[in-house]
Amino acid sequence: MNSRNPLVAILRGVKPDEVLAHIDALITAGFSTIEIPLNSPDWQRSIALAVEHYGHTVKIGAGTVTNVSDVSTLSSLGCAFILTPNTDPEVIDTARAAKMTTCIGCQTVSEAFVAFRHGADGLKIFPAGELGPNYIRALKAVLPPQVPLYAVGGIRPDNLSHYLKAGCFGAGLGSDLYRAGQSIHQTAANAKAFIEAYNTFCQSQA
């Protein structure tokens, strides 16, 4: 979703009155893709604020998108992308028609091919932490090489490189980056740890 930095910061549970401060901490650390899941309180307001204040400098999108009506709402809010927890061709088709980038949740090879054939821009492999890097390697062996995989669920600074080495293009970072109610200071510290881990991996591949 962003070639500058393929790490997606997931702000699950963030509230409108705090969303901008946490996004600012993430941008300062080096993030350029921010996801606000739809199971967060008053997500419409949070996404609208995020797009208004930061949409011109970073990609603001939505996660846990499961139905077509939400896709239409997100398009009207100016969302750049959606992430889904499941593989729903109708959601993919609607998002593509709205010119939104899609990262589609899947686990099996069958789900991955359904998403790819409907034009998904990326595949969200979930729960990656439970499946492990070897599962990523197995998927990569049969999927078209141009399909970018994102590891989501259980990704930490100390295991991020394992998934990147296994063939993931990027990763979605959840509770090890942000937990609802945590301080801005904690968000900044966690974000710094992830960016350092990613940069260390890139240096090792140079």
Coordinates of C-alpha atoms in Angstrom, one line a residue:
M1 CA 0.0 0.0 0.0
N2 CA 3.0 2.2 0.4
S3 CA 6.4 1.4 -1.1
R4 CA 8.2 4.0 1.1
N5 CA 7.4 2.0 4.2
P6 CA 5.3 -1.1 4.0
L7 CA 4.3 -1.1 7.6
V8 CA 0.7 -0.4 8.4
A9 CA -0.1 1.1 11.8
I10 CA -3.4 -0.2 13.2
L11 CA -5.1 2.1 15.7
R12 CA -7.8 -0.3 16.9
G13 CA -10.0 1.3 19.5
V14 CA -8.7 4.8 19.1
K15 CA -11.1 7.6 19.9
P16 CA -11.7 10.9 18.0
D17 CA -10.3 13.1 20.7
E18 CA -7.0 11.3 20.7
V19 CA -6.6 10.0 17.1
L20 CA -4.6 13.0 15.8
A21 CA -2.0 12.9 18.6
H22 CA -1.3 9.2 18.1
I23 CA -1.1 9.6 14.3
D24 CA 1.4 12.5 14.8
A25 CA 3.5 10.2 17.0
L26 CA 3.4 7.5 14.3
I27 CA 4.4 9.9 11.5
T28 CA 7.2 11.3 13.6
A29 CA 8.6 7.8 14.0
G30 CA 8.4 7.1 10.3
F31 CA 5.1 5.5 9.5
S32 CA 3.3 6.5 6.3
T33 CA 0.2 4.2 6.3
I34 CA -2.4 4.4 9.1
E35 CA -5.4 2.1 9.5
I36 CA -8.4 2.9 11.8
P37 CA -10.5 -0.2 12.2
L38 CA -14.3 0.0 12.0
N39 CA -14.8 -1.6 15.4
S40 CA -13.3 1.5 17.0
P41 CA -15.6 4.0 18.8
D42 CA -17.0 6.7 16.5
W43 CA -14.8 5.5 13.6
Q44 CA -16.4 7.8 11.1
R45 CA -15.3 10.9 13.1
S46 CA -11.8 9.5 13.7
I47 CA -11.3 8.7 10.0
A48 CA -12.7 12.1 8.9
L49 CA -10.3 13.9 11.2
A50 CA -7.4 11.8 10.2
V51 CA -8.0 12.4 6.5
E52 CA -8.6 16.1 7.0
H53 CA -5.4 16.7 9.0
Y54 CA -3.0 14.1 7.5
G55 CA -4.5 12.7 4.3
H56 CA -2.3 14.9 2.2
T57 CA 1.0 13.5 3.7
V58 CA 0.3 9.9 4.6
K59 CA -2.2 7.2 3.6
I60 CA -5.2 7.0 5.8
G61 CA -7.4 3.9 5.5
A62 CA -9.9 1.7 7.3
G63 CA -9.7 -1.9 8.7
T64 CA -12.2 -4.6 9.6
V65 CA -14.3 -3.6 6.6
T66 CA -16.9 -6.3 6.0
N67 CA -19.7 -4.8 4.0
V68 CA -20.4 -2.8 0.9
S69 CA -22.3 0.0 2.6
D70 CA -19.2 0.8 4.8
V71 CA -17.1 0.9 1.6
S72 CA -19.4 3.6 0.2
T73 CA -19.1 5.6 3.5
L74 CA -15.4 5.3 3.6
S75 CA -15.1 6.5 0.0
S76 CA -17.1 9.6 0.9
L77 CA -14.7 10.2 3.8
G78 CA -11.7 10.2 1.5
C79 CA -10.2 6.9 2.7
A80 CA -7.2 5.8 0.6
F81 CA -7.5 2.1 1.3
I82 CA -9.4 -0.7 3.1
L83 CA -8.3 -3.8 4.8
T84 CA -10.7 -6.6 5.4
P85 CA -10.6 -9.6 7.8
N86 CA -12.2 -11.9 5.2
T87 CA -12.5 -12.5 1.5
D88 CA -15.6 -11.0 0.1
P89 CA -15.6 -10.4 -3.7
E90 CA -18.4 -7.9 -3.5
V91 CA -16.5 -5.7 -1.1
I92 CA -13.4 -5.9 -3.3
D93 CA -15.3 -5.0 -6.4
T94 CA -17.0 -2.0 -4.7
A95 CA -13.8 -0.7 -3.3
R96 CA -12.1 -1.0 -6.7
A97 CA -14.9 0.8 -8.4
A98 CA -14.4 3.6 -5.8
K99 CA -10.7 3.7 -6.7
M100 CA -9.6 2.6 -3.2
T101 CA -6.6 0.3 -2.7
T102 CA -7.6 -3.0 -1.2
C103 CA -5.7 -5.4 1.1
I104 CA -7.9 -8.5 1.5
G105 CA -7.9 -10.8 4.5
C106 CA -7.3 -14.5 3.7
Q107 CA -5.7 -17.6 5.1
T108 CA -6.1 -20.4 2.6
V109 CA -4.8 -20.7 -1.0
S110 CA -8.4 -20.7 -2.2
E111 CA -9.2 -17.5 -0.5
A112 CA -6.0 -15.9 -1.7
F113 CA -6.8 -16.8 -5.4
V114 CA -10.4 -15.5 -5.1
A115 CA -9.1 -12.2 -3.8
F116 CA -6.4 -12.0 -6.4
R117 CA -8.8 -12.7 -9.3
H118 CA -11.2 -10.0 -8.1
G119 CA -8.3 -7.5 -8.3
A120 CA -7.1 -7.2 -4.7
D121 CA -4.0 -5.0 -4.5
G122 CA -2.6 -7.0 -1.5
L123 CA -3.4 -10.0 0.6
K124 CA -3.6 -9.8 4.4
I125 CA -2.5 -13.1 5.8
F126 CA -4.2 -13.4 9.2
P127 CA -3.5 -14.5 11.9
A128 CA 0.2 -14.6 10.7
G129 CA 1.5 -15.0 14.2
E130 CA -0.3 -18.2 14.6
L131 CA 0.4 -19.5 11.1
G132 CA 4.1 -18.7 11.2
P133 CA 6.7 -17.8 8.6
N134 CA 6.8 -21.3 7.0
Y135 CA 3.1 -20.9 6.1
I136 CA 4.0 -17.7 4.3
R137 CA 6.7 -19.5 2.3
A138 CA 4.2 -22.2 1.4
L139 CA 1.7 -19.6 0.1
K140 CA 4.4 -17.7 -1.8
A141 CA 5.3 -21.0 -3.6
V142 CA 1.9 -21.2 -5.3
L143 CA 0.7 -17.6 -5.6
P144 CA 1.6 -15.3 -8.5
P145 CA 4.9 -13.5 -7.5
Q146 CA 3.5 -10.0 -8.1
V147 CA 0.9 -10.4 -5.3
P148 CA 2.1 -8.5 -2.2
L149 CA 1.5 -10.3 1.1
Y150 CA 1.1 -8.5 4.4
A151 CA 1.5 -10.4 7.7
V152 CA -1.1 -9.3 10.3
G153 CA -1.7 -10.6 13.8
G154 CA 1.0 -11.3 16.3
I155 CA 3.7 -9.3 14.5
R156 CA 6.3 -7.8 16.9
P157 CA 9.6 -6.0 16.5
D158 CA 11.5 -9.2 17.3
N159 CA 9.7 -11.3 14.7
L160 CA 9.0 -8.8 11.9
S161 CA 12.1 -9.8 10.0
H162 CA 11.1 -13.5 10.0
Y163 CA 7.9 -12.7 8.0
L164 CA 9.7 -10.3 5.7
K165 CA 12.4 -12.9 5.0
A166 CA 9.6 -15.5 4.3
G167 CA 8.3 -13.3 1.5
C168 CA 5.9 -10.8 3.0
F169 CA 6.1 -7.3 1.4
G170 CA 4.9 -5.7 4.6
A171 CA 3.0 -6.1 7.8
G172 CA 0.0 -4.7 9.7
L173 CA 0.9 -3.9 13.3
G174 CA -1.8 -4.2 15.9
S175 CA -1.7 -4.6 19.7
D176 CA 2.1 -4.6 19.9
L177 CA 2.1 -1.1 18.4
Y178 CA -1.1 0.3 19.8
R179 CA -3.7 -0.7 22.5
A180 CA -6.8 1.3 23.2
G181 CA -6.2 3.8 25.9
Q182 CA -2.4 3.7 25.9
S183 CA -0.4 7.0 26.2
I184 CA 1.1 8.9 23.3
H185 CA 4.5 8.2 24.8
Q186 CA 3.9 4.5 24.6
T187 CA 2.7 4.8 21.0
A188 CA 5.9 6.7 20.1
A189 CA 8.1 4.2 21.8
N190 CA 6.4 1.2 20.2
A191 CA 6.5 2.9 16.8
K192 CA 10.2 3.6 17.1
A193 CA 10.9 0.0 17.9
F194 CA 9.1 -1.2 14.8
I195 CA 10.7 1.3 12.5
E196 CA 14.1 0.3 13.9
A197 CA 13.4 -3.3 13.3
Y198 CA 12.3 -2.7 9.7
N199 CA 15.4 -0.5 9.0
T200 CA 17.7 -3.2 10.5
F201 CA 16.1 -5.8 8.2
C202 CA 16.5 -3.5 5.1
Q203 CA 20.2 -2.9 6.0
S204 CA 20.7 -6.7 6.3
Q205 CA 19.4 -7.2 2.8
A206 CA 21.5 -4.4 1.2

